[in-house]
Short mmCIF file of C-alpha atoms in Angstrom, two decimals:
data_model
loop_
_atom_site.label_atom_id
_atom_site.label_comp_id
_atom_site.label_asym_id
_atom_site.label_seq_id
_atom_site.Cartn_x
_atom_site.Cartn_y
_atom_site.Cartn_z
CA MET L 1 55.02 193.52 29.05
CA LYS L 2 57.53 192.47 31.72
CA ARG L 3 59.99 189.66 30.79
CA ARG L 4 60.37 186.80 33.26
CA PRO L 5 63.99 186.03 34.15
CA ILE L 6 65.26 182.75 32.78
CA SER L 7 66.49 180.43 35.50
CA ARG L 8 69.44 178.21 34.59
CA PRO L 9 69.78 174.76 36.19
CA ALA L 10 72.57 174.29 38.75
CA PRO L 11 75.55 172.13 37.74
CA SER L 12 74.84 168.53 38.37
CA SER L 13 76.96 166.74 40.99
CA THR L 14 75.84 163.31 40.09
CA PRO L 15 78.44 160.54 39.63
CA GLY L 16 77.85 160.65 35.92
CA SER L 17 79.21 164.19 35.59
CA ALA L 18 82.80 164.71 34.28
CA PRO L 19 84.46 166.22 37.43
CA GLY L 20 83.05 163.65 39.74
CA HIS L 21 84.07 160.85 37.43
CA ALA L 22 87.70 162.08 37.31
CA ALA L 23 87.82 162.32 41.09
CA CYS L 24 86.78 158.71 41.33
CA LEU L 25 89.38 157.52 38.77
CA VAL L 26 92.47 159.01 40.55
CA PRO L 27 92.28 156.87 43.73
CA GLY L 28 91.50 153.82 41.69
CA PHE L 29 94.53 154.37 39.44
CA ILE L 30 96.90 154.78 42.43
CA SER L 31 95.51 151.71 44.14
CA SER L 32 96.08 149.70 40.98
CA LEU L 33 99.80 150.70 40.95
CA ILE L 34 100.50 149.48 44.49
CA PRO L 35 100.62 145.76 43.51
CA CYS L 36 103.00 146.66 40.68
CA PHE L 37 105.40 148.43 43.05
CA ALA L 38 105.22 145.53 45.49
CA GLY L 39 106.05 143.07 42.71
CA VAL L 40 109.06 145.13 41.60
CA LEU L 41 110.40 145.32 45.15
CA LEU L 42 109.94 141.58 45.61
CA LEU L 43 111.82 140.80 42.40
CA SER L 44 114.64 143.14 43.41
CA ALA L 45 114.95 141.44 46.79
CA CYS L 46 115.11 138.04 45.13
CA ALA L 47 117.76 139.20 42.70
CA VAL L 48 119.93 140.55 45.55
CA SER L 49 119.54 137.47 47.71
CA THR L 50 120.31 135.01 44.92
CA THR L 51 123.43 136.81 43.65
CA PRO L 52 126.43 134.54 44.42
CA ALA L 53 129.25 135.93 46.56
CA ILE L 54 132.36 136.85 44.62
CA THR L 55 135.52 135.31 46.08
CA THR L 56 139.05 136.32 45.20
CA ALA L 57 141.99 133.95 45.30
CA ALA L 58 144.63 134.63 47.93
CA PRO L 59 147.91 135.92 46.52
CA ALA L 60 149.86 133.55 48.76
CA ALA L 61 150.67 129.99 47.75
CA ALA L 62 147.49 127.94 47.65
CA THR L 63 149.09 124.69 48.81
CA LEU L 64 151.77 123.67 51.25
CA GLU L 65 153.86 122.20 48.43
CA ALA L 66 153.78 125.51 46.56
CA ALA L 67 154.86 127.40 49.67
CA MET L 68 157.75 125.01 50.29
CA ALA L 69 158.85 125.37 46.67
CA ASP L 70 158.72 129.16 46.92
CA ALA L 71 160.84 129.05 50.07
CA GLU L 72 163.43 126.82 48.39
CA ARG L 73 163.67 129.21 45.45
CA SER L 74 164.18 132.12 47.84
CA VAL L 75 166.99 130.27 49.63
CA ALA L 76 168.61 129.41 46.31
CA ALA L 77 168.45 133.11 45.36
CA GLY L 78 170.16 134.03 48.64
CA ASP L 79 167.10 135.62 50.26
CA ALA L 80 166.76 133.66 53.49
CA GLU L 81 164.56 136.30 55.13
CA LYS L 82 161.96 135.95 52.39
CA ALA L 83 162.09 132.19 52.85
CA TYR L 84 161.43 132.60 56.59
CA THR L 85 158.42 134.82 55.82
CA ILE L 86 156.99 132.31 53.35
CA LEU L 87 157.47 129.38 55.72
CA ARG L 88 155.96 131.20 58.69
CA GLY L 89 152.96 132.12 56.55
CA ALA L 90 152.61 128.47 55.51
CA GLY L 91 152.79 127.44 59.16
CA SER L 92 149.92 129.82 59.94
CA ARG L 93 147.76 128.67 57.01
CA PHE L 94 148.45 124.98 57.65
CA PRO L 95 148.75 124.78 61.45
CA ALA L 96 148.70 120.98 61.56
CA GLU L 97 151.70 120.61 59.23
CA LYS L 98 155.23 120.19 60.56
CA ALA L 99 157.12 120.76 57.30
CA PRO L 100 157.38 124.58 57.47
CA TRP L 101 158.80 124.46 61.00
CA VAL L 102 161.28 121.72 60.17
CA GLN L 103 162.51 123.72 57.19
CA ILE L 104 162.93 126.90 59.26
CA ALA L 105 164.79 124.92 61.92
CA GLN L 106 167.15 123.48 59.31
CA LEU L 107 167.84 126.90 57.80
CA LYS L 108 168.60 128.36 61.22
CA PHE L 109 170.84 125.39 62.07
CA ASP L 110 172.77 125.72 58.82
CA ARG L 111 173.46 129.37 59.67
CA GLY L 112 174.63 128.66 63.21
CA SER L 113 171.55 130.05 64.97
CA TYR L 114 171.26 126.98 67.18
CA GLY L 115 168.90 128.49 69.74
CA GLU L 116 166.37 129.51 67.09
CA ALA L 117 166.85 126.17 65.36
CA ILE L 118 165.85 124.36 68.54
CA THR L 119 162.82 126.61 69.02
CA HIS L 120 161.44 125.90 65.53
CA ALA L 121 162.32 122.21 65.70
CA LEU L 122 160.28 121.95 68.89
CA GLU L 123 157.34 123.50 66.99
CA ALA L 124 157.63 120.66 64.49
CA LEU L 125 157.89 118.05 67.25
CA GLN L 126 154.66 119.30 68.80
CA ARG L 127 152.98 118.19 65.59
CA ASP L 128 154.99 114.98 65.17
CA PRO L 129 157.01 113.91 68.22
CA GLY L 130 158.68 111.16 66.20
CA ASP L 131 160.05 113.38 63.43
CA ARG L 132 163.65 112.31 62.91
CA GLN L 133 164.96 115.55 61.46
CA GLY L 134 163.38 117.65 64.20
CA ASN L 135 164.82 115.46 66.95
CA SER L 136 168.24 115.48 65.28
CA ILE L 137 168.28 119.27 65.08
CA VAL L 138 167.34 119.57 68.75
CA ALA L 139 170.01 117.06 69.81
CA VAL L 140 172.89 118.35 67.71
CA ALA L 141 172.09 122.04 68.16
CA GLY L 142 171.73 121.50 71.90
CA LEU L 143 175.04 119.65 72.02
CA ARG L 144 176.80 122.46 70.17
CA LEU L 145 175.37 125.07 72.50
CA SER L 146 176.40 122.97 75.50
CA THR L 147 179.86 122.48 74.05
CA LYS L 148 180.36 126.20 73.64
CA ALA L 149 178.98 126.96 77.10
CA VAL L 150 181.26 124.39 78.79
CA ALA L 151 184.26 125.65 76.83
CA ASP L 152 183.55 129.22 77.89
CA LEU L 153 183.20 128.20 81.53
CA SER L 154 186.39 126.17 81.39
CA GLN L 155 188.25 129.04 79.77
CA HIS L 156 187.33 131.39 82.62
CA ASN L 157 187.95 128.73 85.28
CA HIS L 158 184.29 128.79 86.35
CA LEU L 159 183.60 125.10 85.85
CA GLY L 160 183.37 123.81 89.39
CA GLY L 161 181.01 122.72 92.15
CA PRO L 162 177.55 121.40 91.27
CA LEU L 163 177.90 122.66 87.71
CA ARG L 164 180.97 120.49 87.14
CA THR L 165 179.22 117.46 88.63
CA GLU L 166 176.17 117.90 86.40
CA ALA L 167 178.38 118.44 83.34
CA GLN L 168 180.28 115.24 84.15
CA GLN L 169 177.04 113.30 84.37
CA LEU L 170 175.89 114.74 81.06
CA ALA L 171 179.21 113.89 79.41
CA SER L 172 179.05 110.33 80.73
CA LEU L 173 175.49 109.91 79.46
CA LEU L 174 176.43 111.21 76.02
CA ARG L 175 179.45 108.87 75.79
CA THR L 176 177.31 105.91 76.75
CA THR L 177 174.59 106.86 74.27
CA LEU L 178 176.93 107.60 71.38
CA GLY L 179 179.51 104.94 72.18
CA GLU L 180 182.33 107.47 71.77
CA GLU L 181 185.09 108.43 74.17
CA VAL L 182 185.59 111.86 72.57
CA LEU L 183 182.28 113.65 72.14
CA VAL L 184 183.54 116.54 70.02
CA PRO L 185 186.73 115.60 68.14
CA ASN L 186 189.29 118.16 67.04
CA ARG L 187 188.67 119.69 63.63
CA ASN L 188 192.24 118.87 62.57
CA GLY L 189 191.74 115.23 63.48
CA LYS L 190 194.34 115.23 66.29
CA PRO L 191 193.40 113.75 69.66
CA ALA L 192 192.46 116.07 72.48
CA ALA L 193 195.27 117.39 74.65
CA ALA L 194 196.04 115.49 77.82
CA LYS L 195 194.49 116.74 81.01
CA LYS L 196 196.80 119.06 83.00
CA PRO L 197 197.50 118.62 86.70
CA ALA L 198 194.91 120.06 89.02
CA GLY L 199 197.28 122.67 90.44
CA THR L 200 198.06 124.23 87.08
CA ILE L 201 196.30 127.58 86.57
CA LYS L 202 198.00 128.91 83.47
CA ARG L 203 196.43 127.86 80.16
CA THR L 204 197.71 128.32 76.66
CA ALA L 205 195.57 129.81 73.91
CA SER L 206 195.49 126.54 71.99
CA ASN L 207 193.80 124.75 74.90
CA GLN L 208 191.14 127.46 75.15
CA THR L 209 189.78 127.12 71.64
CA THR L 210 186.51 125.39 70.96
CA SER L 211 188.25 123.01 68.58
CA ALA L 212 189.40 120.91 71.57
CA ASP L 213 186.90 118.61 73.27
CA PRO L 214 185.31 120.79 76.01
CA PHE L 215 184.09 117.63 77.73
CA GLY L 216 187.61 116.22 77.86
CA ALA L 217 188.17 117.72 81.31
CA LEU L 218 185.07 115.92 82.56
CA LYS L 219 186.27 112.38 81.79
#
């Protein structure tokens, strides 16, 4: 008797089978993670955007008063250059303030740098045209520079022509303003030497020093 071959059923591909069910779960699992990733990214962005900026204090003096005090201490310690640096920095940080420029002008004046003293005093006067100290520095420093220039010209016999006329007018204006006959008195307290005759060329060394009144010849 011949045996009939046993036919086995083909694997089912219905959704209820195990392989098909796993294939359906993988896309669903990934799609469920997308909102989670989006939430994490959103929270990270919020944390970054709400973090306050960290500011560091400047090492320089925080106030004008502190800068002026630092400059005074540097001058007292004999370090004028450091004082100039501090005051210039204060002038840059507080551009509307005149005090740093007045202080620099005074330091330059005290050290005989009259040209630089005038320059810095004018910086102060741009901020306050009525500042008394700034105007005084400009006037006295300018007078000392003029005194030296006239003395040098007189020493080399170059004081003549229009220059002499203008110098005479300036001397007259200064005498009227100050109410003084001698604009720059001798350091030893003696009166200025009498004016020599016009024909005299030879000058002694004592009459060529800046201690005599350089405007005396313009009276």
